[in-house]
C-alpha positions in Angstrom: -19.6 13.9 -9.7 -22.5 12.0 -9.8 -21.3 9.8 -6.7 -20.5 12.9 -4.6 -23.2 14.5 -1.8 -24.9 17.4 -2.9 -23.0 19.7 -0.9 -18.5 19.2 -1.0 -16.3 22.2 -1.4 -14.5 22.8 -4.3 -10.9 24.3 -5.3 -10.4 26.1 -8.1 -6.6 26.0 -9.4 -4.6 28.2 -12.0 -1.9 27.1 -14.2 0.3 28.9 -12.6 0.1 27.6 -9.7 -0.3 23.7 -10.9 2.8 24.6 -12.6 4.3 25.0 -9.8 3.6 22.1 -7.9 5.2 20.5 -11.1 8.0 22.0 -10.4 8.2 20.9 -6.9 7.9 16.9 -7.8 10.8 17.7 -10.1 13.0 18.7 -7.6 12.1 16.0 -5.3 12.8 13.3 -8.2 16.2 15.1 -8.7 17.0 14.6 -4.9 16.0 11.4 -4.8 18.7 10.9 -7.7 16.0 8.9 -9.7 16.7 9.3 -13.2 13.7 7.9 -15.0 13.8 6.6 -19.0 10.2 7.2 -19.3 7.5 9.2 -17.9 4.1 7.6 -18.3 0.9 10.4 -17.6 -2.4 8.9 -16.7 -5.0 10.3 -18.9 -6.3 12.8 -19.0 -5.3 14.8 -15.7 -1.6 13.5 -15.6 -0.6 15.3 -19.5 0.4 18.5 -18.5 2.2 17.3 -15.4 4.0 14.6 -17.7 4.8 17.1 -20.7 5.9 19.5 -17.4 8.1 16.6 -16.0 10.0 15.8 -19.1 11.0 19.3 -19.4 12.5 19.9 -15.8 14.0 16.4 -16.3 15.5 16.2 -19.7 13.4 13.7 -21.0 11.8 13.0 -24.5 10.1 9.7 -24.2 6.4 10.3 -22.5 3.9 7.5 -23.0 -0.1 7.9 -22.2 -1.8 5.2 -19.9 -5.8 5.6 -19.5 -7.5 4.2 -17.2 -11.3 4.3 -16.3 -13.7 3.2 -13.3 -16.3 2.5 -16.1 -17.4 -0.7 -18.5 -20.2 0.1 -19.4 -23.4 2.7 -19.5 -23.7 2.6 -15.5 -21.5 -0.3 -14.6 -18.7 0.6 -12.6 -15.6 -1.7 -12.1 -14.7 -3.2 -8.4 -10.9 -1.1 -9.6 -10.0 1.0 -12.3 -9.4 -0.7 -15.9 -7.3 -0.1 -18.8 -9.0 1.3 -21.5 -6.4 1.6 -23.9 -3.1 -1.0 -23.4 0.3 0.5 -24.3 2.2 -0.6 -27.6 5.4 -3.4 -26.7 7.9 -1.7 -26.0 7.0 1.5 -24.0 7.9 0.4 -20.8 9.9 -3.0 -21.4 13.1 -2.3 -19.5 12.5 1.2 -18.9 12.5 3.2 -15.5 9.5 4.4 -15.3 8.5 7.5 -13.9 4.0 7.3 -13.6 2.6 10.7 -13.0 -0.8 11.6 -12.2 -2.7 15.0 -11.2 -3.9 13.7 -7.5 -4.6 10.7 -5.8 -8.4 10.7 -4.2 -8.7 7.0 -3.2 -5.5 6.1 -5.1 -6.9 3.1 -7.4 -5.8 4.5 -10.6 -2.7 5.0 -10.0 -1.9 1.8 -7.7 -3.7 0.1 -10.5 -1.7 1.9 -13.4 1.6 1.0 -11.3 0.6 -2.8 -11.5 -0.2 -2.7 -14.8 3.4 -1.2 -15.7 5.2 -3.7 -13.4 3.5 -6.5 -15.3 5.3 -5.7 -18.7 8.9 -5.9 -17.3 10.1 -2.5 -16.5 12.9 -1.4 -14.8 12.9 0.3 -11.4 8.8 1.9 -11.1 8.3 5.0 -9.5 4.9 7.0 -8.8 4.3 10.8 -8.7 1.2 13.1 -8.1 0.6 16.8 -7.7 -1.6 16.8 -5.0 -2.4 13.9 -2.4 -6.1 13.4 -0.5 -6.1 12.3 3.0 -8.5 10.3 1.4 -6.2 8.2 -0.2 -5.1 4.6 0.3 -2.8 4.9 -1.9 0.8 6.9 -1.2 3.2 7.7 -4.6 6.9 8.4 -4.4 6.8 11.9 -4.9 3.8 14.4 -4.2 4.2 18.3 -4.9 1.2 18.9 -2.2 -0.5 17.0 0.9 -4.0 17.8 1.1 -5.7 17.6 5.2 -9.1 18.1 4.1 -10.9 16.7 1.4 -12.3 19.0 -1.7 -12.9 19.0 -5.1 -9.9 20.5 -7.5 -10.9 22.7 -10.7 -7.4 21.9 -12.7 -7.4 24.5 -15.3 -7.4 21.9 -17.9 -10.7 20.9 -16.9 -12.2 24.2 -16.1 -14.9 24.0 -18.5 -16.1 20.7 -17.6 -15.8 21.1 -14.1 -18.1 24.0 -13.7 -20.9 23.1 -16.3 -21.5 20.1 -14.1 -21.3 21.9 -10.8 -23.5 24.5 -12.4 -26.0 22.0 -13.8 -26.1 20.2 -10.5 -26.4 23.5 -8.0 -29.3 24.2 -10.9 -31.1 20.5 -10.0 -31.1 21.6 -6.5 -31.8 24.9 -6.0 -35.4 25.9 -5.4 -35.7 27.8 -8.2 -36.5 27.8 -12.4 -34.4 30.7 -13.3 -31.1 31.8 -12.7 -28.6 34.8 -13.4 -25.4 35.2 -12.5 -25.6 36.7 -9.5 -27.5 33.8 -8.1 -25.3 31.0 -9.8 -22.6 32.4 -8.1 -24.6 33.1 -4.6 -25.6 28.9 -5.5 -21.7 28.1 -6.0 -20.4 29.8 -2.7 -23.4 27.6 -1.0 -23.0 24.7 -1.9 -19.7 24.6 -3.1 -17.7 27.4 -1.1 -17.0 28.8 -4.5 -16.6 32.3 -3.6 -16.7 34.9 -6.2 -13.0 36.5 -5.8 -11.2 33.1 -5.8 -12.7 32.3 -9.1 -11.9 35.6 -10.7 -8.5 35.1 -9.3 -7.8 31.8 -10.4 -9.9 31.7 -13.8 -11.0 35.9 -14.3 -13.8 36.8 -16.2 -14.9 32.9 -17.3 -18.4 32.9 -16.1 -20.1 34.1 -19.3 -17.6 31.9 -21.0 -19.0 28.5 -18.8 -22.8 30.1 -19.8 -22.3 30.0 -23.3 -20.8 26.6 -23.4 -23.5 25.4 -21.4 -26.0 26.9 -24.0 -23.7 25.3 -26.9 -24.3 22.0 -25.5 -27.7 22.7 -24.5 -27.5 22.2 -20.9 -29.1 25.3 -20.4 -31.5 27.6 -22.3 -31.7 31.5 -22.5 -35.2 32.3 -20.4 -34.8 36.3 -20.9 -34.4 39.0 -18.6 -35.2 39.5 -15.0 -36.8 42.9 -14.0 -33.5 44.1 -13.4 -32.0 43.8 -16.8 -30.1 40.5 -16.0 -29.4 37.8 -18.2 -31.1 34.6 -16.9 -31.2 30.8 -18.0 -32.8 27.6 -17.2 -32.2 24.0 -17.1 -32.8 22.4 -21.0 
């Protein structure tokens, strides 16, 4: 997130939900009568659509493809790289079905879709769950088109997501200490991450995201305010 502004809205998903927007790129592959060998899931965000994928399509042969923006400490690539090439024969003759959680600008995936044409495969296709305006980039299939840019929360990633939304609204607030009340005030204001669409998309997970953040010692226990309240501050 480092690259982003200090303020952006955020979206925070549920599995349910994702699940169905799995669904929904199914059926579109079924009425598009493509009947793919393989299904290759860009990691990490493209697993559980991929595992999700060969279950509504009958399929047992999923392959992993990870690709990064990153070479090195600080050095980011002009387009995404692969970090991890896929054994012979994984692709090699194969329709290919490549599946990623959404497209933002759409390098990693056009990029993942060169990289598979390049080792002889069959016919290529390319799916994601959700589609930015933002991207340059337009797959086959797409479960959801997306007007206005925001961050997505994937369930998957919940964790991770919010200790670095956390640590940042932290940085920026004008403050030392916080408690919940005024991480969450601090989410909805920089973040539009209002209170009841977190507790209805991932219920009761705040103190969850605290203690994590104290695990990995992000954050430090600073005691109680005058009302009784649990605060923390930045490690």
């Amino acid at each position: 997130m480092s690259d982003l502004p200090d303020d952006f809205n955020c979206t925070i998903t549920d599995w349910e939900y994702i699940y169905g927007l799995c669904r929904e790129v199914s059926d579109d592959i079924k009425t598009a009568e493509f009947e793919p060998d393989v299904v290759v899931a860009l990691a990490r965000g493209g697993w559980f659509a991929g595992r999700c994928l060969c279950d509504f399509l009958g399929l047992d042969d999923l392959a992993s493809l990870k690709m990064e923006h990153y070479v090195g400490t600080g050095q980011k690539a002009d387009e995404p790289q692969v970090r991890y090439p896929m054994p012979e024969g994984s692709v090699e003759g194969k329709d290919v079905l490549i599946i990623d959680d959404i497209a933002d600008t759409g390098g990693s995936i056009k990029r993942a879709e060169e990289y598979v044409e390049e080792r002889n495969p069959g016919e290529v296709r390319t799916a994601t769950l959700q589609l930015l305006g933002t991207s340059e980039f337009q797959p086959d299939f797409v479960g959801e088109r997306l007007d206005e840019w925001a961050w997505i929360v994937y369930p998957w990633n919940f964790i991770e997501d919010m200790i670095d939304l956390l640590t940042g609204v932290m940085e920026k607030a004008d403050q030392e200490t916080f408690d919940e009340e005024s991480l969450r005030h601090h989410l909805a204001a920089f973040h539009d991450v209002q209170r009841i669409e977190m507790e209805i998309a991932q219920p009761g997970r705040m103190d969850e995201v605290l203690t994590e953040m104290e695990r990995r010692e992000e954050i430090e226990y600073a005691g109680t305010t005058d009302a009784g309240e649990d605060c923390w501050r930045l490690s």
